[in-house]
C-alpha positions as MATLAB code, in Angstrom:
seq = 'KPQGVDRYLHVEGYPFIAVPAALALVQVLNSYVKLCSDIDSLAAEIIQRMGNLLRLFNQKMHEYVFQGQAVRNKTLKKLTAANLALCSQCCGLVAQMLPGLQANLQTILQKEQPQQEQQQQQQQQLATASTGTASRQLAASMVADLSKIASEYNDHRNALFDKLSDLLHDRFAFHAKKWLSAAHPELEADSLAWLFSEEPGAEGQEAQERLQPHEALNSLVEDITKMYRALFKTLTGDSVRRIFAKAFEDMASKFDQQLIQVAQEFSTPTPPYEDKLGFTLGDRFAQDVAFLRTELENLSGISTPIGRLFQDMLQHIQVRLPASDPLKALHPAMLSTLQRVGRLPEARTAAQEDG';
ca = [
       4.554    4.164   11.056;
       5.828    5.060   14.707;
       4.842    8.507   15.221;
       7.700   10.923   14.788;
       8.853    8.911   11.786;
       9.414   10.319    8.119;
       7.843    7.841    5.612;
      10.162    8.835    3.049;
      13.975    8.487    2.405;
      15.534   12.202    1.273;
      17.624   11.733   -1.879;
      19.140   15.141   -3.133;
      16.236   16.596   -1.765;
      13.581   14.461   -3.361;
      11.271   12.550   -0.947;
      11.005    8.908   -2.094;
       8.564    5.872   -0.385;
      11.022    3.094   -0.035;
       9.724   -0.571    0.405;
      12.330   -2.984    2.213;
      14.427   -4.435   -0.977;
      14.968   -0.741   -2.068;
      16.207    0.078    1.339;
      18.148   -3.318    1.670;
      19.836   -2.825   -1.712;
      21.131    0.637   -0.424;
      23.114   -1.004    2.258;
      24.421   -3.364    0.024;
      25.634   -0.722   -1.810;
      26.773    1.097    1.057;
      28.878   -1.818    2.012;
      30.591   -2.366   -1.578;
      31.601    1.620   -1.393;
      33.592    1.007    2.084;
      34.941   -2.447    0.987;
      36.140   -0.733   -2.338;
      37.559    1.756   -0.023;
      39.131   -0.934    2.360;
      40.283   -3.133   -0.217;
      41.425   -0.809   -3.430;
      43.174   -3.964   -5.561;
      39.754   -5.085   -5.768;
      38.098   -2.133   -6.587;
      37.058   -3.414  -10.777;
      35.927   -6.492   -9.364;
      33.683   -4.801   -6.223;
      32.574   -1.948   -8.866;
      31.600   -5.045  -11.195;
      29.645   -6.640   -8.879;
      27.492   -3.246   -7.572;
      26.723   -2.939  -11.585;
      25.273   -6.477  -12.054;
      23.480   -6.319   -8.945;
      21.743   -2.766   -9.832;
      20.955   -4.047  -12.891;
      19.739   -7.389  -11.474;
      17.289   -5.777   -8.880;
      15.890   -3.427  -11.917;
      15.292   -6.575  -13.782;
      13.475   -8.417  -11.505;
      11.199   -4.927  -10.308;
      10.370   -5.321  -13.736;
       9.440   -9.228  -14.182;
       7.518   -9.155  -10.922;
       5.807   -5.915  -10.953;
       5.649   -4.534  -14.601;
       5.070   -7.602  -16.076;
       2.827   -9.237  -13.457;
       5.005  -12.226  -12.617;
       4.030  -11.466   -8.914;
       0.747  -12.573   -9.822;
       1.525  -15.158  -12.013;
       3.537  -16.892   -8.684;
       0.634  -15.918   -6.432;
       2.717  -13.033   -4.536;
       0.366  -11.006   -4.984;
      -3.411  -11.201   -5.534;
      -3.589   -8.667   -8.330;
      -1.679   -5.620   -9.758;
      -2.914   -2.172   -8.253;
      -2.059    1.341   -8.819;
      -0.230    1.261   -5.566;
       2.373   -1.461   -6.485;
       2.984    0.007   -9.851;
       3.423    3.501   -7.660;
       5.593    1.753   -5.272;
       7.592   -0.146   -7.668;
       8.275    3.520   -9.360;
       9.464    5.193   -6.190;
      12.084    2.517   -6.189;
      13.094    2.996   -9.526;
      12.873    7.243   -8.646;
      15.078    6.315   -5.714;
      17.767    4.532   -7.464;
      18.487    6.939  -10.133;
      18.738    9.675   -7.991;
      20.966    8.169   -5.430;
      23.333    6.809   -8.393;
      25.169    9.907   -9.343;
      26.444   10.405   -6.379;
      27.580    6.827   -5.651;
      29.357    7.252   -8.915;
      30.944   10.679   -7.681;
      31.809    8.627   -4.516;
      33.683    5.695   -6.289;
      35.209    8.372   -8.472;
      36.712   10.027   -5.268;
      37.984    7.133   -3.769;
      39.619    6.044   -6.874;
      41.497    9.194   -7.313;
      43.207    8.610   -3.905;
      44.073    5.548   -4.204;
      46.080    6.286   -7.157;
      49.119    8.177   -6.015;
      49.532    5.743   -3.491;
      49.519    2.727   -6.115;
      51.772    4.955   -8.535;
      54.407    5.756   -5.353;
      54.259    2.117   -4.908;
      55.045    1.325   -8.531;
      58.244    3.257   -8.622;
      59.608    2.088   -5.186;
      59.252   -1.620   -6.536;
      60.166   -0.722   -9.911;
      57.925   -3.354  -10.943;
      56.763   -2.528  -14.458;
      54.436   -5.170  -15.051;
      52.730   -4.868  -11.923;
      52.469   -0.895  -12.731;
      50.825   -1.821  -16.141;
      48.427   -4.369  -13.909;
      47.512   -1.600  -11.656;
      46.943    1.057  -14.251;
      44.760   -1.594  -16.538;
      42.722   -2.009  -13.519;
      42.475    1.570  -12.540;
      41.232    1.892  -16.258;
      38.384   -0.732  -16.227;
      37.301    0.558  -12.698;
      36.627    4.007  -14.396;
      34.908    2.632  -16.878;
      32.475    0.655  -14.789;
      32.251    3.518  -12.531;
      30.790    5.514  -15.861;
      28.779    2.774  -16.641;
      26.805    3.642  -13.629;
      25.460    6.728  -15.657;
      23.838    4.183  -18.037;
      22.547    2.365  -15.448;
      20.676    5.146  -13.790;
      18.974    5.848  -17.344;
      17.871    2.093  -17.463;
      15.571    2.913  -13.971;
      14.713    5.972  -15.241;
      13.317    4.462  -18.599;
      11.781    1.538  -15.777;
      10.314    4.548  -14.116;
       8.618    6.166  -17.318;
       7.205    3.074  -18.325;
       5.636    2.420  -14.655;
       3.735    6.228  -15.334;
       2.781    5.683  -18.992;
       1.468    1.780  -17.428;
      -0.691    3.905  -14.846;
      -2.015    6.201  -17.847;
      -3.074    3.336  -19.375;
      -4.901    2.021  -16.559;
      -6.887    5.297  -16.292;
      -7.351    5.730  -20.323;
      -8.948    1.766  -19.969;
     -11.473    2.765  -17.306;
     -12.410    5.418  -19.423;
     -12.818    3.349  -22.422;
     -15.313    0.549  -20.328;
     -16.963    3.954  -19.531;
     -17.447    5.564  -22.589;
     -18.082    2.429  -24.293;
     -21.520    2.878  -22.750;
     -21.313    6.611  -22.483;
     -21.757    7.238  -26.063;
     -23.782    4.201  -27.215;
     -26.496    3.702  -24.522;
     -29.726    7.198  -24.622;
     -29.399    9.370  -21.954;
     -32.203    8.931  -19.056;
     -35.294   11.016  -20.277;
     -35.687   14.340  -18.857;
     -38.944   15.671  -17.415;
     -40.427   18.470  -19.375;
     -39.666   21.021  -16.387;
     -36.120   19.468  -15.600;
     -34.253   22.378  -17.665;
     -36.300   25.576  -16.355;
     -33.385   26.996  -14.800;
     -31.936   27.410  -18.002;
     -34.367   30.431  -18.764;
     -34.562   31.766  -15.546;
     -34.597   35.427  -15.195;
     -33.990   35.817  -11.356;
     -30.309   35.992  -11.085;
     -28.234   33.304   -9.617;
     -30.934   30.708  -10.128;
     -29.385   28.951  -12.568;
     -26.105   28.726  -10.404;
     -28.753   27.687   -7.687;
     -30.047   24.743   -9.306;
     -28.433   23.633  -11.824;
     -26.319   21.147  -10.297;
     -29.546   19.505   -8.614;
     -31.085   19.508  -12.625;
     -28.324   18.048  -14.212;
     -29.011   14.290  -15.305;
     -26.033   12.951  -16.729;
     -25.764    9.932  -18.365;
     -25.443    6.853  -15.835;
     -22.084    5.443  -16.886;
     -20.164    8.575  -15.612;
     -21.041    7.941  -12.118;
     -18.496    4.853  -12.256;
     -16.082    7.054  -14.143;
     -15.917    9.752  -11.305;
     -15.303    6.852   -9.121;
     -12.621    5.713  -10.868;
     -10.654    8.850  -11.543;
     -11.529    9.402   -7.640;
      -9.936    6.705   -6.576;
      -6.998    6.172   -8.858;
      -6.025   10.139   -7.692;
      -6.464    9.225   -4.035;
      -4.130    5.665   -4.014;
      -1.314    7.463   -6.211;
      -1.010   10.526   -4.131;
      -0.626    8.332   -1.446;
       2.960    7.290   -2.560;
       3.611    9.979   -5.645;
       4.777   13.440   -5.470;
       2.009   15.997   -7.205;
       4.192   16.124  -10.007;
       4.252   12.948  -10.954;
       0.504   12.154  -10.340;
      -0.392   15.295  -12.690;
       2.365   13.876  -15.180;
       0.038   10.645  -15.373;
      -2.790   12.199  -15.052;
      -2.214   14.773  -18.448;
      -1.070   11.636  -20.484;
      -4.471    9.470  -19.325;
      -6.300   12.589  -20.125;
      -4.886   13.753  -23.328;
      -5.373    9.796  -24.508;
      -8.973    9.972  -23.035;
      -9.696   12.879  -24.996;
      -8.497   11.206  -28.151;
     -10.977    8.530  -27.803;
     -13.608   10.766  -27.432;
     -13.031   12.382  -30.279;
     -12.930    9.113  -32.168;
     -15.923    7.948  -30.671;
     -17.750   11.289  -31.677;
     -17.061   10.479  -34.978;
     -18.788    7.092  -34.931;
     -21.831    8.633  -33.122;
     -22.008   11.298  -35.402;
     -22.660    9.087  -38.366;
     -24.197    5.984  -36.953;
     -25.837    6.777  -33.221;
     -29.819    6.864  -33.635;
     -31.687    9.330  -31.627;
     -34.706    8.666  -30.003;
     -37.087   10.694  -29.165;
     -37.458   10.660  -26.439;
     -35.224   11.308  -24.585;
     -33.620   13.826  -27.452;
     -35.829   16.455  -28.639;
     -34.895   19.328  -30.958;
     -34.863   22.063  -28.535;
     -32.631   23.508  -25.940;
     -31.286   20.741  -23.473;
     -32.670   17.893  -24.820;
     -30.008   17.550  -27.934;
     -27.567   15.070  -27.903;
     -25.113   17.494  -28.011;
     -26.754   19.745  -24.977;
     -26.922   16.410  -23.142;
     -22.965   15.897  -23.779;
     -22.110   19.250  -22.483;
     -24.499   18.826  -19.829;
     -22.534   15.649  -18.824;
     -19.202   17.207  -19.338;
     -20.528   19.614  -17.006;
     -21.441   16.855  -14.638;
     -17.679   15.623  -14.747;
     -16.298   18.935  -13.600;
     -18.783   19.370  -10.770;
     -17.841   16.099   -9.327;
     -14.108   16.481  -10.220;
     -13.046   19.580   -9.610;
     -12.089   19.317   -5.699;
      -9.206   16.846   -6.719;
      -7.253   19.885   -6.683;
      -3.934   18.303   -7.572;
      -4.986   17.827  -11.421;
      -6.852   20.503  -11.973;
      -4.850   21.904  -14.655;
      -5.076   18.497  -16.450;
      -8.649   18.156  -15.686;
      -9.390   21.195  -17.083;
      -7.575   20.802  -20.341;
      -9.267   17.803  -20.734;
     -12.785   19.384  -20.395;
     -11.995   22.083  -22.664;
     -11.249   19.228  -25.497;
     -14.349   17.374  -24.855;
     -16.097   20.577  -25.454;
     -14.513   21.126  -28.716;
     -14.616   17.552  -29.661;
     -18.862   18.095  -29.241;
     -19.289   21.354  -31.204;
     -16.585   20.096  -34.169;
     -17.854   16.257  -34.514;
     -21.236   16.699  -33.471;
     -23.419   18.006  -36.904;
     -24.984   21.508  -36.602;
     -27.647   20.441  -39.489;
     -28.998   17.574  -37.482;
     -31.636   19.221  -34.903;
     -31.506   16.159  -32.515;
     -27.839   16.319  -32.122;
     -26.511   19.534  -32.375;
     -25.162   21.623  -29.496;
     -26.609   24.651  -29.090;
     -24.649   27.473  -28.229;
     -27.159   28.758  -25.367;
     -26.415   25.706  -23.833;
     -22.759   25.984  -23.511;
     -22.980   29.376  -22.601;
     -25.280   29.350  -19.503;
     -23.542   26.391  -18.462;
     -19.967   28.265  -18.541;
     -22.070   31.549  -17.379;
     -23.276   29.806  -13.953;
     -19.886   28.085  -13.340;
     -20.363   24.584  -14.485;
     -18.290   24.862  -17.725;
     -14.573   26.523  -18.581;
     -15.007   29.395  -20.514;
     -13.847   28.571  -24.095;
     -10.281   28.971  -25.637;
      -9.464   31.312  -27.899;
      -7.450   30.603  -31.074;
      -4.779   32.726  -30.073;
      -4.937   30.202  -27.061;
      -4.989   27.145  -28.895;
      -1.917   28.176  -30.993;
       0.059   28.862  -27.764;
];
């Protein structure tokens, strides 16, 4: 963009990135408002055209982006998270703009009414007065309909956010299928020596180097990071947090469901799994979560939903993997050590869960 030009269009204090089509829509609506002010006798028809245009614009956005028609028509090679995010910005822009447009039209109609009534009284044309009153009532009802149109744009925007969350969840499901069905890489005999170190601070210095996560997790980290960066280029922090919060909630639920199956069906070959600290399936999963936390902790804009995800994952590992199975159980010492060296968050209390 040219130096010194704001890439955002600010509406009622909220920033929006507007694509050319959305800016063109704003210009056309502005022309309609001017026309409505200049030719008051056509107000009802003009406002009706505005409503039809707004609904058509929303419909076409939904068809081309949300439903993927732009890809089928070969307008786009593929539908990306950036496309969905930009479309949501357009929806938000229009929804935020419509209350002001509505108020502006109401002011125009109210200014016209005394002038029309005076003319009607002077001419004493009852039939014309009746027609003028009906026209104003019709125009007023169409102005009121703009509130419903704004809700339709907000619903579309929410659906786009949900679709972005679903994309994240789908990537997790893809990687989790391998993560929770294939065995971890084998550990070297001294690879977890830092767990038993008595030297202060030694655990923290070596933990990052010694954590050997499941090979599926590097790709998961890459996908989450790419989505985070793509969305933060277009959306506000609140919107990005909302998208990730829903996605992480769905991920935690999926993880829980798959752990139930793992507890029942997953065989624990030896190696890589052993019935000692750091080598059980539960301990390896805990180390996997620690690895994810370390890799994603720099995504500060979504730190709260990320922290909640890891808490949920750890809780599911503790609950779902049977303590009676020495090859699957999570050792409390594994969890407490990872928490002590700052690789895992502290466990939530019962009171925090209830709150």
